[in-house]
mmCIF file of C-alpha atoms and ligand atoms in Angstrom:
data_model
loop_
_atom_site.group_PDB
_atom_site.id
_atom_site.type_symbol
_atom_site.label_atom_id
_atom_site.label_comp_id
_atom_site.label_asym_id
_atom_site.label_seq_id
_atom_site.Cartn_x
_atom_site.Cartn_y
_atom_site.Cartn_z
ATOM 1 C CA MET G 1 -48.773 -155.396 -38.431
ATOM 2 C CA LEU G 2 -49.780 -153.195 -36.431
ATOM 3 C CA LEU G 3 -50.605 -149.005 -37.056
ATOM 4 C CA GLY G 4 -49.406 -146.462 -34.554
ATOM 5 C CA VAL G 5 -51.355 -143.043 -34.954
ATOM 6 C CA ASN G 6 -49.627 -139.534 -34.228
ATOM 7 C CA ILE G 7 -52.347 -137.509 -33.657
ATOM 8 C CA ASP G 8 -50.176 -134.593 -33.689
ATOM 9 C CA HIS G 9 -51.071 -132.382 -36.019
ATOM 10 C CA ILE G 10 -54.642 -132.404 -34.550
ATOM 11 C CA ALA G 11 -53.227 -130.164 -32.059
ATOM 12 C CA THR G 12 -51.158 -128.290 -34.640
ATOM 13 C CA LEU G 13 -54.018 -126.695 -36.464
ATOM 14 C CA ARG G 14 -55.954 -125.933 -32.403
ATOM 15 C CA GLN G 15 -52.829 -124.499 -31.911
ATOM 16 C CA ALA G 16 -52.351 -122.519 -34.385
ATOM 17 C CA ARG G 17 -56.258 -120.193 -33.268
ATOM 18 C CA TYR G 18 -55.658 -121.371 -29.488
ATOM 19 C CA THR G 19 -59.042 -122.613 -29.857
ATOM 20 C CA GLU G 20 -60.887 -125.523 -28.576
ATOM 21 C CA TYR G 21 -60.916 -127.259 -31.491
ATOM 22 C CA PRO G 22 -59.962 -129.687 -32.908
ATOM 23 C CA ASN G 23 -60.576 -131.538 -29.601
ATOM 24 C CA LEU G 24 -57.857 -134.285 -29.388
ATOM 25 C CA GLU G 25 -59.832 -136.517 -26.976
ATOM 26 C CA THR G 26 -62.639 -136.470 -29.944
ATOM 27 C CA ALA G 27 -59.664 -137.018 -32.493
ATOM 28 C CA ALA G 28 -58.059 -140.165 -30.624
ATOM 29 C CA ARG G 29 -61.709 -141.969 -30.501
ATOM 30 C CA ILE G 30 -62.243 -141.504 -34.066
ATOM 31 C CA VAL G 31 -58.774 -142.942 -34.706
ATOM 32 C CA GLU G 32 -59.373 -146.024 -32.543
ATOM 33 C CA ASN G 33 -62.744 -146.854 -33.733
ATOM 34 C CA ALA G 34 -60.787 -146.541 -36.991
ATOM 35 C CA GLY G 35 -58.521 -149.257 -36.179
ATOM 36 C CA ALA G 36 -55.034 -147.759 -34.846
ATOM 37 C CA ASP G 37 -53.312 -149.856 -32.874
ATOM 38 C CA SER G 38 -51.771 -147.243 -30.969
ATOM 39 C CA ILE G 39 -52.068 -143.142 -30.238
ATOM 40 C CA THR G 40 -49.082 -141.938 -30.485
ATOM 41 C CA ILE G 41 -48.195 -138.346 -29.205
ATOM 42 C CA HIS G 42 -44.734 -136.076 -29.164
ATOM 43 C CA LEU G 43 -44.482 -133.481 -26.418
ATOM 44 C CA ARG G 44 -42.114 -130.932 -27.836
ATOM 45 C CA GLU G 45 -39.960 -129.585 -26.187
ATOM 46 C CA ASP G 46 -41.430 -125.800 -28.339
ATOM 47 C CA ARG G 47 -44.857 -127.381 -27.025
ATOM 48 C CA ARG G 48 -46.232 -126.486 -30.807
ATOM 49 C CA HIS G 49 -48.756 -129.205 -30.674
ATOM 50 C CA ILE G 50 -49.175 -131.611 -27.642
ATOM 51 C CA GLN G 51 -49.482 -129.549 -24.371
ATOM 52 C CA GLU G 52 -48.750 -131.640 -21.146
ATOM 53 C CA ILE G 53 -52.903 -131.421 -20.131
ATOM 54 C CA ASP G 54 -53.513 -132.679 -23.683
ATOM 55 C CA VAL G 55 -50.895 -136.416 -22.520
ATOM 56 C CA ARG G 56 -52.782 -136.139 -19.247
ATOM 57 C CA ASN G 57 -56.380 -136.277 -20.992
ATOM 58 C CA LEU G 58 -55.757 -138.589 -23.433
ATOM 59 C CA LYS G 59 -54.403 -141.089 -20.345
ATOM 60 C CA GLU G 60 -57.578 -140.926 -18.944
ATOM 61 C CA ILE G 61 -59.867 -141.724 -22.049
ATOM 62 C CA ILE G 62 -57.375 -143.715 -24.424
ATOM 63 C CA LYS G 63 -58.599 -147.832 -24.670
ATOM 64 C CA LYS G 64 -55.359 -148.538 -26.716
ATOM 65 C CA PRO G 65 -51.876 -148.038 -25.785
ATOM 66 C CA MET G 66 -50.327 -144.220 -25.238
ATOM 67 C CA ASN G 67 -46.904 -144.130 -27.114
ATOM 68 C CA LEU G 68 -45.376 -140.680 -25.736
ATOM 69 C CA GLU G 69 -42.221 -139.480 -27.946
ATOM 70 C CA MET G 70 -39.923 -137.602 -25.980
ATOM 71 C CA ALA G 71 -36.261 -135.866 -26.382
ATOM 72 C CA LEU G 72 -34.037 -137.794 -23.728
ATOM 73 C CA THR G 73 -34.431 -134.792 -21.401
ATOM 74 C CA ASP G 74 -34.855 -134.794 -17.075
ATOM 75 C CA ASP G 75 -38.179 -132.758 -17.621
ATOM 76 C CA MET G 76 -39.097 -135.259 -20.041
ATOM 77 C CA LEU G 77 -38.010 -137.755 -18.235
ATOM 78 C CA ILE G 78 -40.283 -136.831 -14.755
ATOM 79 C CA PHE G 79 -43.037 -136.268 -16.920
ATOM 80 C CA ALA G 80 -43.175 -140.009 -18.437
ATOM 81 C CA GLU G 81 -42.619 -141.386 -14.692
ATOM 82 C CA GLU G 82 -45.858 -139.338 -14.022
ATOM 83 C CA ILE G 83 -47.756 -140.102 -17.181
ATOM 84 C CA LYS G 84 -46.533 -143.830 -17.046
ATOM 85 C CA PRO G 85 -47.448 -144.106 -21.057
ATOM 86 C CA GLU G 86 -47.427 -148.223 -22.093
ATOM 87 C CA PHE G 87 -44.481 -147.270 -24.589
ATOM 88 C CA CYS G 88 -42.302 -144.220 -24.711
ATOM 89 C CA CYS G 89 -40.024 -143.537 -27.668
ATOM 90 C CA PHE G 90 -36.767 -141.447 -27.045
ATOM 91 C CA VAL G 91 -36.050 -139.170 -29.924
ATOM 92 C CA PRO G 92 -33.423 -136.779 -30.789
ATOM 93 C CA GLU G 93 -35.196 -132.943 -30.803
ATOM 94 C CA LYS G 94 -33.708 -129.915 -32.186
ATOM 95 C CA ARG G 95 -36.160 -126.440 -31.672
ATOM 96 C CA GLU G 96 -35.539 -125.324 -35.356
ATOM 97 C CA GLU G 97 -36.355 -128.868 -36.652
ATOM 98 C CA LEU G 98 -39.600 -128.935 -38.357
ATOM 99 C CA THR G 99 -40.106 -132.489 -37.705
ATOM 100 C CA THR G 100 -37.665 -134.831 -36.284
ATOM 101 C CA GLU G 101 -35.175 -134.616 -38.671
ATOM 102 C CA GLY G 102 -33.123 -138.179 -38.013
ATOM 103 C CA GLY G 103 -32.544 -140.569 -35.118
ATOM 104 C CA LEU G 104 -31.560 -140.713 -32.066
ATOM 105 C CA ASP G 105 -27.228 -141.096 -31.687
ATOM 106 C CA VAL G 106 -27.273 -144.385 -29.392
ATOM 107 C CA VAL G 107 -23.890 -144.678 -29.728
ATOM 108 C CA SER G 108 -22.824 -141.837 -27.523
ATOM 109 C CA GLN G 109 -24.953 -142.193 -25.032
ATOM 110 C CA ILE G 110 -25.452 -145.342 -24.271
ATOM 111 C CA SER G 111 -25.299 -145.207 -20.014
ATOM 112 C CA LYS G 112 -27.928 -142.661 -20.142
ATOM 113 C CA ILE G 113 -30.064 -144.254 -22.695
ATOM 114 C CA LYS G 114 -29.706 -147.489 -19.948
ATOM 115 C CA GLU G 115 -30.506 -145.572 -17.032
ATOM 116 C CA SER G 116 -33.520 -143.935 -18.815
ATOM 117 C CA CYS G 117 -34.722 -146.528 -20.208
ATOM 118 C CA LYS G 118 -34.297 -148.599 -16.544
ATOM 119 C CA ARG G 119 -36.486 -145.693 -14.832
ATOM 120 C CA LEU G 120 -39.384 -146.225 -16.997
ATOM 121 C CA THR G 121 -39.273 -150.326 -17.436
ATOM 122 C CA ASP G 122 -39.224 -150.260 -13.985
ATOM 123 C CA LEU G 123 -42.562 -148.446 -14.283
ATOM 124 C CA GLY G 124 -44.187 -150.750 -16.563
ATOM 125 C CA THR G 125 -43.434 -148.441 -19.921
ATOM 126 C CA ARG G 126 -41.706 -150.408 -22.447
ATOM 127 C CA VAL G 127 -38.896 -148.000 -24.316
ATOM 128 C CA SER G 128 -38.358 -147.536 -27.746
ATOM 129 C CA LEU G 129 -35.854 -145.670 -29.283
ATOM 130 C CA PHE G 130 -35.705 -143.938 -33.189
ATOM 131 C CA ILE G 131 -32.754 -144.355 -34.714
ATOM 132 C CA ASP G 132 -31.391 -144.619 -38.649
ATOM 133 C CA ALA G 133 -31.316 -147.168 -40.393
ATOM 134 C CA ASP G 134 -27.088 -147.672 -39.177
ATOM 135 C CA GLU G 135 -25.571 -150.522 -38.052
ATOM 136 C CA LYS G 136 -23.400 -148.651 -35.304
ATOM 137 C CA GLN G 137 -26.416 -147.585 -33.885
ATOM 138 C CA ILE G 138 -28.639 -151.036 -33.835
ATOM 139 C CA ASN G 139 -25.889 -152.771 -32.453
ATOM 140 C CA ALA G 140 -25.424 -149.676 -29.339
ATOM 141 C CA ALA G 141 -29.296 -150.156 -29.099
ATOM 142 C CA ALA G 142 -28.672 -153.776 -28.702
ATOM 143 C CA GLU G 143 -26.570 -152.752 -25.448
ATOM 144 C CA THR G 144 -28.968 -150.374 -24.427
ATOM 145 C CA LEU G 145 -32.376 -151.647 -21.588
ATOM 146 C CA ALA G 146 -34.801 -150.858 -24.600
ATOM 147 C CA PRO G 147 -36.822 -153.913 -26.270
ATOM 148 C CA TYR G 148 -37.701 -151.658 -29.108
ATOM 149 C CA ILE G 149 -35.885 -149.730 -32.128
ATOM 150 C CA GLU G 150 -38.138 -147.380 -34.369
ATOM 151 C CA ILE G 151 -36.412 -147.377 -37.600
ATOM 152 C CA HIS G 152 -36.996 -143.883 -38.967
ATOM 153 C CA THR G 153 -37.867 -144.129 -42.705
ATOM 154 C CA GLY G 154 -37.622 -140.497 -43.489
ATOM 155 C CA HIS G 155 -34.464 -140.602 -46.006
ATOM 156 C CA TYR G 156 -36.647 -143.561 -47.558
ATOM 157 C CA ALA G 157 -39.381 -141.514 -47.550
ATOM 158 C CA ASP G 158 -37.812 -138.349 -48.640
ATOM 159 C CA ALA G 159 -35.851 -140.108 -51.712
ATOM 160 C CA ASP G 160 -36.585 -138.074 -54.671
ATOM 161 C CA ASN G 161 -35.792 -140.861 -57.042
ATOM 162 C CA ARG G 162 -36.379 -144.345 -57.575
ATOM 163 C CA LYS G 163 -32.589 -145.439 -56.995
ATOM 164 C CA LYS G 164 -32.051 -143.387 -54.030
ATOM 165 C CA ALA G 165 -35.375 -145.126 -52.518
ATOM 166 C CA GLU G 166 -34.686 -148.718 -53.416
ATOM 167 C CA LYS G 167 -31.349 -147.619 -52.175
ATOM 168 C CA GLU G 168 -32.630 -146.525 -48.720
ATOM 169 C CA LEU G 169 -35.143 -149.645 -48.404
ATOM 170 C CA GLU G 170 -32.113 -152.343 -48.744
ATOM 171 C CA ASN G 171 -30.597 -150.454 -45.772
ATOM 172 C CA ILE G 172 -33.456 -150.355 -43.797
ATOM 173 C CA LYS G 173 -34.264 -153.912 -44.629
ATOM 174 C CA LYS G 174 -30.472 -155.477 -43.591
ATOM 175 C CA SER G 175 -30.905 -153.046 -40.882
ATOM 176 C CA ILE G 176 -34.070 -154.434 -39.679
ATOM 177 C CA ARG G 177 -32.626 -157.953 -40.171
ATOM 178 C CA LEU G 178 -29.536 -157.054 -37.824
ATOM 179 C CA ALA G 179 -31.750 -155.926 -35.278
ATOM 180 C CA ALA G 180 -34.148 -159.148 -35.336
ATOM 181 C CA SER G 181 -30.584 -161.077 -34.857
ATOM 182 C CA LEU G 182 -30.049 -158.845 -31.631
ATOM 183 C CA ASP G 183 -33.755 -159.707 -30.066
ATOM 184 C CA LEU G 184 -34.450 -156.134 -30.543
ATOM 185 C CA LYS G 185 -38.516 -155.365 -31.526
ATOM 186 C CA VAL G 186 -38.935 -153.023 -34.478
ATOM 187 C CA ASN G 187 -40.754 -150.582 -35.524
ATOM 188 C CA ALA G 188 -40.769 -148.153 -38.193
ATOM 189 C CA GLY G 189 -42.104 -144.918 -39.153
ATOM 190 C CA HIS G 190 -41.346 -141.066 -40.409
ATOM 191 C CA GLY G 191 -42.954 -139.712 -43.475
ATOM 192 C CA LEU G 192 -44.783 -142.609 -44.697
ATOM 193 C CA ASN G 193 -47.392 -141.598 -46.498
ATOM 194 C CA TYR G 194 -50.483 -143.542 -49.012
ATOM 195 C CA GLU G 195 -47.896 -143.875 -51.654
ATOM 196 C CA ASN G 196 -44.352 -144.893 -50.054
ATOM 197 C CA THR G 197 -45.684 -147.281 -47.037
ATOM 198 C CA GLY G 198 -47.013 -150.729 -49.205
ATOM 199 C CA ASN G 199 -42.856 -151.222 -49.352
ATOM 200 C CA ILE G 200 -42.373 -150.302 -45.684
ATOM 201 C CA ALA G 201 -45.188 -152.769 -44.640
ATOM 202 C CA LEU G 202 -43.814 -155.526 -47.344
ATOM 203 C CA ILE G 203 -41.091 -156.234 -43.964
ATOM 204 C CA PRO G 204 -42.294 -158.773 -41.777
ATOM 205 C CA GLU G 205 -40.225 -157.767 -38.979
ATOM 206 C CA ILE G 206 -41.647 -154.968 -38.520
ATOM 207 C CA LEU G 207 -44.776 -155.107 -35.839
ATOM 208 C CA GLU G 208 -45.718 -151.297 -36.014
ATOM 209 C CA LEU G 209 -45.820 -148.253 -38.108
ATOM 210 C CA ASN G 210 -45.934 -144.968 -36.171
ATOM 211 C CA ILE G 211 -47.768 -142.593 -39.044
ATOM 212 C CA GLY G 212 -49.159 -138.856 -38.500
ATOM 213 C CA HIS G 213 -49.047 -136.774 -40.667
ATOM 214 C CA SER G 214 -50.195 -138.062 -44.074
ATOM 215 C CA ILE G 215 -53.171 -139.209 -42.213
ATOM 216 C CA ILE G 216 -54.207 -136.171 -40.835
ATOM 217 C CA SER G 217 -53.602 -134.497 -44.266
ATOM 218 C CA ARG G 218 -55.692 -136.875 -45.814
ATOM 219 C CA ALA G 219 -58.508 -137.020 -43.283
ATOM 220 C CA ILE G 220 -58.869 -132.971 -44.619
ATOM 221 C CA PHE G 221 -59.815 -134.238 -47.969
ATOM 222 C CA SER G 222 -62.231 -136.909 -46.598
ATOM 223 C CA GLY G 223 -63.984 -134.519 -44.730
ATOM 224 C CA LEU G 224 -63.692 -130.564 -46.232
ATOM 225 C CA SER G 225 -67.070 -131.690 -48.956
ATOM 226 C CA GLU G 226 -68.571 -132.293 -45.391
ATOM 227 C CA ALA G 227 -67.384 -129.635 -43.451
ATOM 228 C CA VAL G 228 -68.643 -127.340 -46.511
ATOM 229 C CA LYS G 229 -71.829 -128.594 -46.697
ATOM 230 C CA GLU G 230 -72.408 -128.866 -43.147
ATOM 231 C CA MET G 231 -71.780 -124.862 -42.844
ATOM 232 C CA LYS G 232 -73.725 -124.070 -45.943
ATOM 233 C CA ALA G 233 -76.715 -125.823 -44.238
ATOM 234 C CA ILE G 234 -76.677 -123.651 -41.241
ATOM 235 C CA ILE G 235 -75.889 -120.487 -43.586
ATOM 236 C CA ASP G 236 -79.294 -121.779 -45.519
ATOM 237 C CA ASN G 237 -81.386 -122.704 -42.625
ATOM 238 C CA PRO G 238 -79.735 -120.031 -39.562
ATOM 239 C CA LYS G 239 -80.950 -120.635 -35.811
ATOM 240 C CA SER G 240 -79.956 -118.201 -33.458
ATOM 241 C CA SER G 241 -77.714 -120.081 -30.676
ATOM 242 C CA LEU G 242 -78.080 -118.056 -28.156
HETATM 243 N N1 PXP Z 301 -42.030 -142.034 -35.465
HETATM 244 C C1 PXP Z 301 -41.341 -140.992 -34.744
HETATM 245 C C2 PXP Z 301 -40.922 -141.199 -33.834
HETATM 246 C C3 PXP Z 301 -41.898 -139.530 -34.899
HETATM 247 O O1 PXP Z 301 -40.725 -138.107 -34.330
HETATM 248 C C4 PXP Z 301 -42.321 -139.527 -35.699
HETATM 249 C C5 PXP Z 301 -43.079 -137.732 -36.040
HETATM 250 O O2 PXP Z 301 -43.369 -137.199 -34.587
HETATM 251 C C6 PXP Z 301 -43.203 -140.006 -36.107
HETATM 252 C C7 PXP Z 301 -43.104 -141.618 -36.080
HETATM 253 C C8 PXP Z 301 -44.401 -139.741 -37.345
HETATM 254 O O3 PXP Z 301 -43.575 -139.534 -38.957
HETATM 255 P P1 PXP Z 301 -45.036 -138.878 -39.644
HETATM 256 O O4 PXP Z 301 -45.587 -137.376 -39.320
HETATM 257 O O5 PXP Z 301 -44.253 -138.147 -40.592
HETATM 258 O O6 PXP Z 301 -45.969 -139.795 -40.445
#
């Protein structure tokens, strides 16, 4: 099973101050060197984290495949046609949401998705549809030209008790079996963290997990002590930088 690391929230931190740091290309290099199998970024309509320039710069320097998540709008499609990422994941998007809150409604827009898939597939991009673990959506996904689906694990991750988590997990497993029987390749992601990923990683049909927020959050604590020590060393032994 592969790991795609979503680095959006490195950009969230940068955009909080409009600084040059933390540098996204440096982050991508670290993530790749640590074993990530792909770099995932979501260019949101409100540009709250990733910017167009980030996508262009990352496309130049990353060695692993880029997975560009985007809403299914004309502007985004034109942008994706210019970038030609190795993977493109269509996601639903609402401006007011904190993060992607549910899967794409494939059932109501099969022909639009089909046409968009064709445009990107012709340029060599493999398309994935981010959908809920729902039989109707999976059957509809099989009618589009998308070779991949990404099962939304957010409902499982958000379950606030064991019974609900087990129910969501069973639903995910059932949906993945259906998808595999329809020859869809299956990825999964959203809300996965250091406690809940094991159960998902045990599902053999899943090809790749896309994980972001928990990894970037964990990285703060892995690096916080070192960061304080480095600043302390500067203050204890100050040198002019001018
Ligand atoms: N997969 C998709 C389609 C997403 O939209 C996101 C969030 O951008 C992720 C995976 C990663 O989710 P998280 O940040 O909760 O790990």
